[in-house]
Amino acid sequence: MGTPLSTTHSVPTTESSRAVAVELRAVRRVFDGDVVAVESIDLSIIPGEFVALLGPSGSGKSTLLRMIAGLDRPTSGRVALSRVPRLAYVFQDAHLLPWRNVLHNVALPLELSGVTKSERERRAMAAIEQVGLGDATSRYPAQLSGGMRMRASLARALVTEPELLLLDEPFAALDEITRQHLDDQLRALWTERGMTVVFVTHSIIEAAFLAGRGVVLTRRPGRVVIDHRLDLPHERTPNLRTDPQFAREMGVLFNALQRGERA
């Protein structure tokens, strides 16, 4: 999961009850065969930030996410969290259990934690309502569209009230309209809950709409090309996607991606 940050690091003294700070220092990850995935990554994320990681395929975005989650360890350098958080990880595939309906899929993390049946069903219903699946609680994964399955996966992540939410291209396989609806919903949930979010995506539009910062990596081995604070309003309405300022911010990320491809 990572060790707590030492007092020598710059971490805000006041933290949201639902957020956690993340810090990477000189992180390097080498896989078998001397394949260097990421090299010399420095990144500081304060509690409650929404950060998007972009880069070419194979640039180490998912590797960084796994190291933040504690699912992998750096070969050298340090990955640290300000405290041990409630953490949720959403993958590109929804990974729903086919023999469980939506309610029982969403309630699964609470069941594994020993939460009573009445309490876990109450909390699961609340999470399902938040993602707009209230009329599908009794349906099974095979009866759901791709977008509905991802909503269920997101609800399952939110049911534990995470302080750190990690998402690895969760909407990549969806059509553009469904993807935009889920982006709107995720941004609204983040605004409401105030958790720290790290979101991996290939989409410049998605990164610019969702995040407060866009971190762009080079092709392998991944290094930071730009760590850009997006000059956009906190409230992200669907109309923002047609705003000239939004186009300018996408241009900054696109230019950084081009530099990353050439690096």
Tab-separated table of C-alpha atoms in Angstrom:
chain	number	residue	atom	x	y	z
A	1	MET	CA	0.000	0.000	0.000
A	2	GLY	CA	2.970	2.278	0.494
A	3	THR	CA	4.460	3.744	3.654
A	4	PRO	CA	3.275	6.927	5.352
A	5	LEU	CA	4.982	10.119	4.228
A	6	SER	CA	7.722	11.377	6.493
A	7	THR	CA	7.602	14.879	7.946
A	8	THR	CA	10.265	15.997	5.484
A	9	HIS	CA	7.725	15.889	2.672
A	10	SER	CA	5.375	18.743	1.856
A	11	VAL	CA	1.898	17.472	2.701
A	12	PRO	CA	-1.054	19.700	3.578
A	13	THR	CA	-1.649	19.851	7.313
A	14	THR	CA	-5.435	19.709	6.865
A	15	GLU	CA	-6.761	16.728	4.984
A	16	SER	CA	-10.242	15.859	3.869
A	17	SER	CA	-11.750	12.953	5.790
A	18	ARG	CA	-12.252	11.277	2.420
A	19	ALA	CA	-8.934	12.050	0.781
A	20	VAL	CA	-5.284	11.123	1.007
A	21	ALA	CA	-2.010	12.560	-0.297
A	22	VAL	CA	0.148	10.571	-2.743
A	23	GLU	CA	3.817	11.098	-3.398
A	24	LEU	CA	6.188	9.461	-5.868
A	25	ARG	CA	9.890	10.234	-5.702
A	26	ALA	CA	12.437	9.094	-8.322
A	27	VAL	CA	10.264	6.076	-9.107
A	28	ARG	CA	11.728	3.543	-11.503
A	29	ARG	CA	10.200	0.192	-12.451
A	30	VAL	CA	12.095	-2.476	-14.389
A	31	PHE	CA	10.417	-5.714	-15.470
A	32	ASP	CA	11.975	-9.034	-16.441
A	33	GLY	CA	14.199	-8.769	-19.486
A	34	ASP	CA	15.457	-5.341	-18.386
A	35	VAL	CA	12.305	-3.665	-19.703
A	36	VAL	CA	12.188	-0.231	-18.088
A	37	ALA	CA	8.523	0.772	-17.721
A	38	VAL	CA	8.944	4.116	-15.932
A	39	GLU	CA	12.007	6.182	-15.160
A	40	SER	CA	12.622	8.954	-12.611
A	41	ILE	CA	8.964	9.774	-11.924
A	42	ASP	CA	8.304	12.543	-9.384
A	43	LEU	CA	4.675	13.310	-8.610
A	44	SER	CA	2.914	14.880	-5.637
A	45	ILE	CA	-0.875	14.745	-5.308
A	46	ILE	CA	-2.555	16.618	-2.481
A	47	PRO	CA	-5.667	15.322	-0.707
A	48	GLY	CA	-8.814	15.728	-2.777
A	49	GLU	CA	-7.111	16.324	-6.146
A	50	PHE	CA	-8.321	14.766	-9.393
A	51	VAL	CA	-5.276	13.918	-11.539
A	52	ALA	CA	-5.357	12.385	-15.024
A	53	LEU	CA	-2.419	10.339	-16.340
A	54	LEU	CA	-1.998	10.355	-20.122
A	55	GLY	CA	0.587	8.946	-22.484
A	56	PRO	CA	1.189	6.579	-25.394
A	57	SER	CA	0.430	2.877	-25.016
A	58	GLY	CA	3.136	1.260	-22.933
A	59	SER	CA	4.188	4.507	-21.261
A	60	GLY	CA	3.754	3.087	-17.761
A	61	LYS	CA	0.445	4.700	-16.776
A	62	SER	CA	-1.091	1.495	-15.469
A	63	THR	CA	2.209	0.532	-13.830
A	64	LEU	CA	2.167	3.793	-11.862
A	65	LEU	CA	-1.428	3.199	-10.832
A	66	ARG	CA	-0.615	-0.317	-9.609
A	67	MET	CA	2.324	0.997	-7.573
A	68	ILE	CA	0.133	3.673	-5.977
A	69	ALA	CA	-2.356	0.926	-5.098
A	70	GLY	CA	0.365	-1.239	-3.582
A	71	LEU	CA	-0.215	-3.986	-6.174
A	72	ASP	CA	3.349	-3.525	-7.462
A	73	ARG	CA	6.545	-2.055	-6.052
A	74	PRO	CA	9.099	0.272	-7.645
A	75	THR	CA	12.496	-1.162	-8.501
A	76	SER	CA	13.932	2.016	-7.007
A	77	GLY	CA	12.520	5.243	-5.626
A	78	ARG	CA	9.586	5.659	-3.292
A	79	VAL	CA	5.796	5.563	-3.472
A	80	ALA	CA	4.149	6.884	-0.317
A	81	LEU	CA	0.687	7.720	0.958
A	82	SER	CA	0.020	10.186	3.752
A	83	ARG	CA	-1.829	7.423	5.600
A	84	VAL	CA	-3.292	4.016	4.873
A	85	PRO	CA	-6.546	4.871	3.087
A	86	ARG	CA	-9.730	3.158	2.115
A	87	LEU	CA	-8.788	2.485	-1.490
A	88	ALA	CA	-10.845	1.448	-4.507
A	89	TYR	CA	-9.528	0.396	-7.925
A	90	VAL	CA	-11.692	0.400	-11.073
A	91	PHE	CA	-10.398	-1.525	-14.083
A	92	GLN	CA	-11.216	-1.223	-17.782
A	93	ASP	CA	-13.295	-4.394	-17.486
A	94	ALA	CA	-16.149	-4.226	-14.994
A	95	HIS	CA	-15.251	-7.665	-13.506
A	96	LEU	CA	-18.772	-8.304	-12.232
A	97	LEU	CA	-19.621	-11.768	-10.949
A	98	PRO	CA	-22.097	-13.219	-13.490
A	99	TRP	CA	-24.068	-15.200	-10.876
A	100	ARG	CA	-24.739	-12.099	-8.732
A	101	ASN	CA	-27.247	-9.381	-9.535
A	102	VAL	CA	-26.300	-5.694	-9.424
A	103	LEU	CA	-27.223	-5.291	-5.757
A	104	HIS	CA	-25.156	-8.243	-4.621
A	105	ASN	CA	-22.201	-7.354	-6.899
A	106	VAL	CA	-22.081	-3.857	-5.455
A	107	ALA	CA	-22.450	-5.137	-1.889
A	108	LEU	CA	-19.613	-7.680	-2.300
A	109	PRO	CA	-16.774	-5.581	-0.767
A	110	LEU	CA	-18.912	-4.961	2.320
A	111	GLU	CA	-19.819	-8.642	2.561
A	112	LEU	CA	-16.134	-9.563	2.468
A	113	SER	CA	-15.506	-7.018	5.231
A	114	GLY	CA	-18.105	-8.631	7.483
A	115	VAL	CA	-20.726	-5.873	7.290
A	116	THR	CA	-24.185	-7.086	8.267
A	117	LYS	CA	-26.607	-7.949	5.482
A	118	SER	CA	-29.050	-5.127	6.222
A	119	GLU	CA	-26.288	-2.526	6.408
A	120	ARG	CA	-24.456	-3.659	3.285
A	121	GLU	CA	-27.692	-3.736	1.270
A	122	ARG	CA	-28.579	-0.249	2.490
A	123	ARG	CA	-25.169	1.111	1.517
A	124	ALA	CA	-25.154	-0.788	-1.787
A	125	MET	CA	-28.561	0.656	-2.691
A	126	ALA	CA	-27.309	4.174	-1.921
A	127	ALA	CA	-24.258	3.681	-4.180
A	128	ILE	CA	-26.405	2.198	-6.946
A	129	GLU	CA	-28.751	5.176	-6.791
A	130	GLN	CA	-25.773	7.534	-7.020
A	131	VAL	CA	-24.702	6.062	-10.351
A	132	GLY	CA	-28.221	5.999	-11.751
A	133	LEU	CA	-28.855	2.244	-11.655
A	134	GLY	CA	-31.711	2.233	-9.169
A	135	ASP	CA	-34.046	0.415	-11.566
A	136	ALA	CA	-31.536	-2.369	-12.311
A	137	THR	CA	-30.703	-3.769	-8.868
A	138	SER	CA	-32.103	-7.225	-9.628
A	139	ARG	CA	-30.534	-7.570	-13.077
A	140	TYR	CA	-27.537	-9.788	-13.767
A	141	PRO	CA	-24.410	-8.658	-15.685
A	142	ALA	CA	-25.518	-10.440	-18.885
A	143	GLN	CA	-28.673	-8.302	-18.843
A	144	LEU	CA	-26.758	-5.009	-18.690
A	145	SER	CA	-25.294	-2.791	-21.413
A	146	GLY	CA	-21.581	-1.970	-21.303
A	147	GLY	CA	-22.318	1.411	-19.771
A	148	MET	CA	-24.545	-0.115	-17.100
A	149	ARG	CA	-21.871	-2.668	-16.197
A	150	MET	CA	-19.354	0.133	-15.708
A	151	ARG	CA	-21.862	2.033	-13.558
A	152	ALA	CA	-22.214	-1.075	-11.405
A	153	SER	CA	-18.421	-1.384	-11.187
A	154	LEU	CA	-18.168	2.269	-10.155
A	155	ALA	CA	-20.897	1.789	-7.536
A	156	ARG	CA	-19.007	-1.221	-6.152
A	157	ALA	CA	-15.924	0.988	-5.801
A	158	LEU	CA	-17.861	3.807	-4.138
A	159	VAL	CA	-19.734	1.599	-1.666
A	160	THR	CA	-16.679	1.456	0.610
A	161	GLU	CA	-16.522	5.284	0.660
A	162	PRO	CA	-12.928	5.341	-0.637
A	163	GLU	CA	-10.465	8.066	0.271
A	164	LEU	CA	-8.328	7.182	-2.773
A	165	LEU	CA	-9.987	6.145	-6.039
A	166	LEU	CA	-7.817	4.728	-8.829
A	167	LEU	CA	-9.296	4.222	-12.297
A	168	ASP	CA	-7.518	2.503	-15.193
A	169	GLU	CA	-9.273	3.541	-18.440
A	170	PRO	CA	-12.656	2.421	-17.112
A	171	PHE	CA	-14.715	3.920	-19.936
A	172	ALA	CA	-12.381	3.222	-22.876
A	173	ALA	CA	-14.533	0.522	-24.475
A	174	LEU	CA	-17.753	2.552	-24.400
A	175	ASP	CA	-19.332	4.655	-27.129
A	176	GLU	CA	-18.672	8.391	-26.955
A	177	ILE	CA	-22.109	9.454	-25.679
A	178	THR	CA	-22.151	6.833	-22.905
A	179	ARG	CA	-18.585	7.755	-22.025
A	180	GLN	CA	-19.447	11.445	-21.719
A	181	HIS	CA	-22.430	10.642	-19.488
A	182	LEU	CA	-20.208	8.591	-17.187
A	183	ASP	CA	-17.550	11.317	-17.175
A	184	ASP	CA	-20.229	13.815	-16.092
A	185	GLN	CA	-21.347	11.455	-13.355
A	186	LEU	CA	-17.833	10.703	-12.101
A	187	ARG	CA	-16.961	14.390	-11.912
A	188	ALA	CA	-20.169	15.069	-9.953
A	189	LEU	CA	-19.413	12.202	-7.547
A	190	TRP	CA	-15.878	13.481	-6.991
A	191	THR	CA	-17.197	16.994	-6.301
A	192	GLU	CA	-19.671	15.575	-3.786
A	193	ARG	CA	-17.309	13.171	-2.016
A	194	GLY	CA	-13.960	15.000	-2.138
A	195	MET	CA	-11.802	11.872	-2.477
A	196	THR	CA	-8.397	11.836	-4.148
A	197	VAL	CA	-8.685	10.457	-7.694
A	198	VAL	CA	-6.002	9.246	-10.119
A	199	PHE	CA	-7.471	8.471	-13.549
A	200	VAL	CA	-5.592	6.775	-16.403
A	201	THR	CA	-6.893	7.598	-19.881
A	202	HIS	CA	-5.842	7.869	-23.522
A	203	SER	CA	-8.479	10.536	-24.142
A	204	ILE	CA	-7.437	14.187	-24.067
A	205	ILE	CA	-11.093	15.247	-23.966
A	206	GLU	CA	-11.777	13.000	-20.989
A	207	ALA	CA	-8.666	14.147	-19.119
A	208	ALA	CA	-9.410	17.843	-19.673
A	209	PHE	CA	-13.046	17.482	-18.625
A	210	LEU	CA	-12.481	15.402	-15.509
A	211	ALA	CA	-9.198	16.454	-13.982
A	212	GLY	CA	-7.691	19.440	-12.254
A	213	ARG	CA	-4.238	18.350	-13.444
A	214	GLY	CA	-3.066	16.453	-16.492
A	215	VAL	CA	0.217	14.547	-16.216
A	216	VAL	CA	1.554	13.439	-19.608
A	217	LEU	CA	4.175	10.689	-19.937
A	218	THR	CA	6.626	9.866	-22.728
A	219	ARG	CA	6.641	6.560	-24.549
A	220	ARG	CA	8.486	3.791	-22.696
A	221	PRO	CA	10.288	4.283	-20.461
A	222	GLY	CA	7.683	6.688	-19.133
A	223	ARG	CA	8.939	10.049	-17.926
A	224	VAL	CA	6.892	13.146	-17.148
A	225	VAL	CA	6.639	15.483	-20.150
A	226	ILE	CA	4.316	17.952	-18.466
A	227	ASP	CA	2.432	18.278	-15.185
A	228	HIS	CA	-0.209	20.800	-16.183
A	229	ARG	CA	-2.818	22.441	-13.964
A	230	LEU	CA	-5.892	22.870	-16.143
A	231	ASP	CA	-7.176	26.428	-16.358
A	232	LEU	CA	-10.860	25.498	-16.278
A	233	PRO	CA	-13.745	26.234	-13.907
A	234	HIS	CA	-14.373	23.881	-11.003
A	235	GLU	CA	-17.913	23.250	-12.237
A	236	ARG	CA	-17.675	21.156	-15.404
A	237	THR	CA	-20.982	21.233	-17.275
A	238	PRO	CA	-21.444	19.310	-20.556
A	239	ASN	CA	-21.356	22.643	-22.451
A	240	LEU	CA	-17.753	23.147	-21.339
A	241	ARG	CA	-16.627	20.692	-24.026
A	242	THR	CA	-17.462	23.292	-26.716
A	243	ASP	CA	-15.831	26.235	-24.904
A	244	PRO	CA	-12.734	27.810	-26.567
A	245	GLN	CA	-10.798	27.659	-23.296
A	246	PHE	CA	-11.463	23.928	-23.121
A	247	ALA	CA	-10.034	23.580	-26.630
A	248	ARG	CA	-6.926	25.523	-25.583
A	249	GLU	CA	-6.358	23.250	-22.596
A	250	MET	CA	-6.761	20.170	-24.785
A	251	GLY	CA	-4.190	21.707	-27.114
A	252	VAL	CA	-1.676	21.919	-24.263
A	253	LEU	CA	-2.171	18.234	-23.481
A	254	PHE	CA	-2.085	17.243	-27.168
A	255	ASN	CA	1.204	19.084	-27.750
A	256	ALA	CA	2.684	17.377	-24.689
A	257	LEU	CA	1.546	13.983	-26.006
A	258	GLN	CA	3.238	14.705	-29.330
A	259	ARG	CA	6.470	15.577	-27.495
A	260	GLY	CA	6.112	12.388	-25.487
A	261	GLU	CA	5.803	10.299	-28.639
A	262	ARG	CA	9.047	11.782	-29.983
A	263	ALA	CA	11.008	11.459	-26.743
